[in-house]
Amino acid sequence: METRMFKVYAKADPAVALKVIPGHFATNHSHINYYIDLTTLKARQNEAQAAARLLAYYSNYSIVDTIVCLDGCEVIGAYLAEELTKAGVRSINEHKTIYIATPEYHTGGQLIFRDNMQMMVRDKNILLLLATATTGKTLNQSIECIEYYGGKISAINAIFSAVDKAHSIPVNAIFTRKDMPDYQTYSFRDCPLCQKQEKVDAIVNTFGYSKL
């Protein structure tokens, strides 16, 4: 499957690239025709830092107290906090610094913040950072979680997003559908690849893929 892989480079910085594999993939809530592998972008220091620079460059907000990271984006999140601080973005929390926080998945897929983490969210200006947004379901779930714990979403950042906004908040993404015009996401019931009886190549999620 990896032999089909190709790269899509960010126009503003070729050091930031998506590794894309075409095929038939199943996520928790949809089928997609491309799997986007962000493993090295999230784990390699130089790639994560380059991605953070681009996200900071595209940003136009003035206050961020906490960056809530999904999809294993904590390394990018830490560099993003550094870049935003350099750019003059202020935090108005008690310690005058940007927190990096990650929610936990509870039984049944519910997102929660433990008691010791809630002070990083309550009454804070939140930048939500995720690797990919396909249908917007995870985005909406995350926003509802943050708002439940008293946080205010000031911005949404993503490496790749197939959606333009969530809860009326624009999604600031390095890569969009314009960079991958053939990218498609389907419901399980309406997947044309399934209707053609094309086998699913892999089960995919934010951690990676498992071939079938």
Short mmCIF file of C-alpha atoms in Angstrom, two decimals:
data_model
loop_
_atom_site.label_atom_id
_atom_site.label_comp_id
_atom_site.label_asym_id
_atom_site.label_seq_id
_atom_site.Cartn_x
_atom_site.Cartn_y
_atom_site.Cartn_z
CA MET A 1 0.00 0.00 0.00
CA GLU A 2 2.84 2.38 0.82
CA THR A 3 4.08 2.11 -2.77
CA ARG A 4 1.11 4.28 -3.79
CA MET A 5 2.16 7.07 -1.43
CA PHE A 6 2.84 10.56 -2.77
CA LYS A 7 3.55 13.90 -1.13
CA VAL A 8 1.69 17.19 -1.19
CA TYR A 9 3.90 20.15 -0.24
CA ALA A 10 2.82 23.35 1.45
CA LYS A 11 3.15 26.25 -0.96
CA ALA A 12 4.61 28.55 1.70
CA ASP A 13 7.20 26.04 2.95
CA PRO A 14 8.12 22.75 1.19
CA ALA A 15 9.52 21.47 4.49
CA VAL A 16 5.88 20.84 5.46
CA ALA A 17 4.36 17.98 3.47
CA LEU A 18 1.48 15.55 3.61
CA LYS A 19 2.17 11.90 2.89
CA VAL A 20 -0.92 10.71 1.05
CA ILE A 21 -1.98 7.16 0.18
CA PRO A 22 -4.92 6.68 -2.22
CA GLY A 23 -7.31 3.80 -1.62
CA HIS A 24 -10.36 2.82 0.40
CA PHE A 25 -10.11 3.52 4.13
CA ALA A 26 -12.51 3.31 7.06
CA THR A 27 -12.43 5.74 9.99
CA ASN A 28 -14.59 5.65 13.11
CA HIS A 29 -17.40 7.52 11.38
CA SER A 30 -16.76 7.63 7.62
CA HIS A 31 -15.01 6.13 4.61
CA ILE A 32 -12.33 8.14 2.79
CA ASN A 33 -10.46 7.73 -0.48
CA TYR A 34 -7.11 9.06 0.79
CA TYR A 35 -5.24 8.31 3.98
CA ILE A 36 -3.13 11.25 5.13
CA ASP A 37 -0.09 10.10 7.11
CA LEU A 38 1.16 12.84 9.45
CA THR A 39 3.37 10.60 11.58
CA THR A 40 6.69 12.31 10.87
CA LEU A 41 5.15 15.78 10.75
CA LYS A 42 3.94 15.29 14.31
CA ALA A 43 7.06 13.51 15.60
CA ARG A 44 10.12 14.99 13.87
CA GLN A 45 11.39 18.16 15.51
CA ASN A 46 12.19 20.07 12.33
CA GLU A 47 8.93 19.18 10.57
CA ALA A 48 6.79 19.93 13.65
CA GLN A 49 8.53 23.28 14.09
CA ALA A 50 8.04 24.18 10.42
CA ALA A 51 4.32 23.32 10.65
CA ALA A 52 4.00 25.49 13.77
CA ARG A 53 5.64 28.42 12.00
CA LEU A 54 3.12 28.20 9.16
CA LEU A 55 0.17 27.98 11.53
CA ALA A 56 1.44 30.99 13.46
CA TYR A 57 2.01 32.89 10.22
CA TYR A 58 -1.58 32.30 9.13
CA SER A 59 -2.98 33.32 12.52
CA ASN A 60 -4.57 36.69 13.23
CA TYR A 61 -5.71 36.44 16.86
CA SER A 62 -4.27 38.29 19.85
CA ILE A 63 -5.00 36.21 22.95
CA VAL A 64 -4.36 32.48 23.54
CA ASP A 65 -4.26 30.99 27.04
CA THR A 66 -4.31 27.28 26.16
CA ILE A 67 -3.66 25.18 23.08
CA VAL A 68 -5.83 22.05 23.26
CA CYS A 69 -4.16 19.39 21.11
CA LEU A 70 -5.90 16.45 19.45
CA ASP A 71 -4.53 13.66 17.24
CA GLY A 72 -1.10 13.60 18.93
CA CYS A 73 -0.27 17.20 17.99
CA GLU A 74 1.39 18.12 21.30
CA VAL A 75 4.86 18.61 19.77
CA ILE A 76 3.46 20.96 17.11
CA GLY A 77 1.40 22.61 19.84
CA ALA A 78 4.46 23.38 21.95
CA TYR A 79 6.26 24.94 18.99
CA LEU A 80 3.11 26.84 18.07
CA ALA A 81 2.96 28.31 21.57
CA GLU A 82 6.55 29.45 21.16
CA GLU A 83 5.88 30.99 17.73
CA LEU A 84 2.75 32.79 18.94
CA THR A 85 4.61 34.17 21.93
CA LYS A 86 7.36 35.48 19.63
CA ALA A 87 4.70 37.11 17.46
CA GLY A 88 3.29 39.00 20.43
CA VAL A 89 0.19 36.89 21.10
CA ARG A 90 -0.70 37.40 24.76
CA SER A 91 -2.00 35.02 27.39
CA ILE A 92 -4.11 36.50 30.15
CA ASN A 93 -3.98 33.57 32.56
CA GLU A 94 -2.36 33.88 35.96
CA HIS A 95 1.05 32.55 34.88
CA LYS A 96 1.28 34.62 31.66
CA THR A 97 2.17 31.62 29.55
CA ILE A 98 0.38 29.31 27.10
CA TYR A 99 -0.71 25.93 28.40
CA ILE A 100 -0.60 22.78 26.24
CA ALA A 101 -3.45 20.40 27.13
CA THR A 102 -5.00 17.22 25.73
CA PRO A 103 -8.42 15.78 26.60
CA GLU A 104 -8.91 12.14 27.42
CA TYR A 105 -11.28 9.73 25.70
CA HIS A 106 -13.60 8.22 28.27
CA THR A 107 -15.70 5.07 27.88
CA GLY A 108 -17.97 5.42 24.85
CA GLY A 109 -15.70 7.95 23.13
CA GLN A 110 -16.67 10.89 25.34
CA LEU A 111 -13.97 13.59 25.66
CA ILE A 112 -13.19 14.68 29.22
CA PHE A 113 -10.68 16.77 31.14
CA ARG A 114 -9.68 15.33 34.53
CA ASP A 115 -10.04 17.54 37.61
CA ASN A 116 -6.34 18.48 37.63
CA MET A 117 -6.53 19.58 33.97
CA GLN A 118 -9.68 21.67 34.13
CA MET A 119 -7.89 24.82 35.32
CA MET A 120 -6.19 24.93 31.90
CA VAL A 121 -9.61 25.18 30.21
CA ARG A 122 -12.05 26.97 32.50
CA ASP A 123 -12.40 30.68 31.61
CA LYS A 124 -9.49 30.36 29.17
CA ASN A 125 -9.15 31.48 25.53
CA ILE A 126 -8.60 28.19 23.70
CA LEU A 127 -6.83 27.48 20.42
CA LEU A 128 -7.96 24.04 19.25
CA LEU A 129 -5.24 22.21 17.28
CA LEU A 130 -5.79 18.98 15.38
CA ALA A 131 -4.08 17.01 12.63
CA THR A 132 -6.99 16.44 10.25
CA ALA A 133 -10.66 17.38 10.05
CA THR A 134 -12.67 15.35 7.55
CA THR A 135 -16.38 15.46 8.38
CA GLY A 136 -16.21 17.95 11.26
CA LYS A 137 -17.64 15.44 13.74
CA THR A 138 -14.51 15.34 15.91
CA LEU A 139 -14.26 19.13 15.74
CA ASN A 140 -17.82 19.59 16.95
CA GLN A 141 -17.35 17.03 19.71
CA SER A 142 -14.17 18.76 20.87
CA ILE A 143 -15.75 22.22 20.87
CA GLU A 144 -18.70 20.94 22.89
CA CYS A 145 -16.28 19.37 25.38
CA ILE A 146 -14.24 22.56 25.80
CA GLU A 147 -17.34 24.70 26.18
CA TYR A 148 -18.76 22.26 28.75
CA TYR A 149 -15.65 22.81 30.89
CA GLY A 150 -15.97 26.58 30.60
CA GLY A 151 -13.43 27.30 27.87
CA LYS A 152 -13.91 29.77 25.03
CA ILE A 153 -12.78 28.73 21.54
CA SER A 154 -10.84 31.65 20.04
CA ALA A 155 -9.37 29.77 17.06
CA ILE A 156 -9.16 26.38 15.33
CA ASN A 157 -5.95 25.22 13.63
CA ALA A 158 -5.43 22.06 11.58
CA ILE A 159 -2.76 20.58 9.37
CA PHE A 160 -5.39 19.39 6.86
CA SER A 161 -9.08 20.25 6.90
CA ALA A 162 -11.84 19.31 4.52
CA VAL A 163 -14.23 21.64 6.37
CA ASP A 164 -14.12 25.45 6.41
CA LYS A 165 -15.63 26.06 9.84
CA ALA A 166 -17.12 24.47 12.93
CA HIS A 167 -19.68 26.14 15.21
CA SER A 168 -19.28 29.22 12.97
CA ILE A 169 -15.54 29.37 13.81
CA PRO A 170 -13.22 29.36 10.76
CA VAL A 171 -10.71 26.49 10.53
CA ASN A 172 -7.22 27.80 9.86
CA ALA A 173 -5.48 24.96 7.96
CA ILE A 174 -2.16 24.58 6.18
CA PHE A 175 -3.74 22.21 3.64
CA THR A 176 -7.35 22.27 2.42
CA ARG A 177 -9.44 20.63 -0.30
CA LYS A 178 -7.80 23.03 -2.76
CA ASP A 179 -4.55 21.12 -2.21
CA MET A 180 -6.33 17.76 -2.60
CA PRO A 181 -9.33 18.40 -4.88
CA ASP A 182 -10.02 14.66 -5.30
CA TYR A 183 -10.30 14.06 -1.55
CA GLN A 184 -13.69 12.57 -0.64
CA THR A 185 -15.36 11.42 2.53
CA TYR A 186 -18.46 9.23 2.56
CA SER A 187 -20.89 7.89 5.13
CA PHE A 188 -20.72 4.13 5.68
CA ARG A 189 -24.12 3.66 4.04
CA ASP A 190 -23.40 5.76 0.95
CA CYS A 191 -19.79 4.87 0.16
CA PRO A 192 -19.46 4.40 -3.63
CA LEU A 193 -16.31 2.35 -3.13
CA CYS A 194 -18.28 -0.15 -1.06
CA GLN A 195 -21.03 -0.15 -3.67
CA LYS A 196 -18.39 -1.11 -6.25
CA GLN A 197 -17.36 -3.90 -3.84
CA GLU A 198 -13.86 -2.47 -3.50
CA LYS A 199 -12.30 -3.90 -0.36
CA VAL A 200 -11.26 -1.59 2.48
CA ASP A 201 -7.46 -1.26 2.47
CA ALA A 202 -7.09 -0.32 6.13
CA ILE A 203 -8.80 0.85 9.30
CA VAL A 204 -7.38 4.30 10.06
CA ASN A 205 -7.42 6.74 12.94
CA THR A 206 -5.19 9.44 14.42
CA PHE A 207 -2.60 6.86 15.48
CA GLY A 208 -2.13 5.40 11.99
CA TYR A 209 -3.53 2.53 9.97
CA SER A 210 -4.00 -1.22 10.23
CA LYS A 211 -4.11 -3.10 6.93
CA LEU A 212 -6.90 -5.55 6.28
#
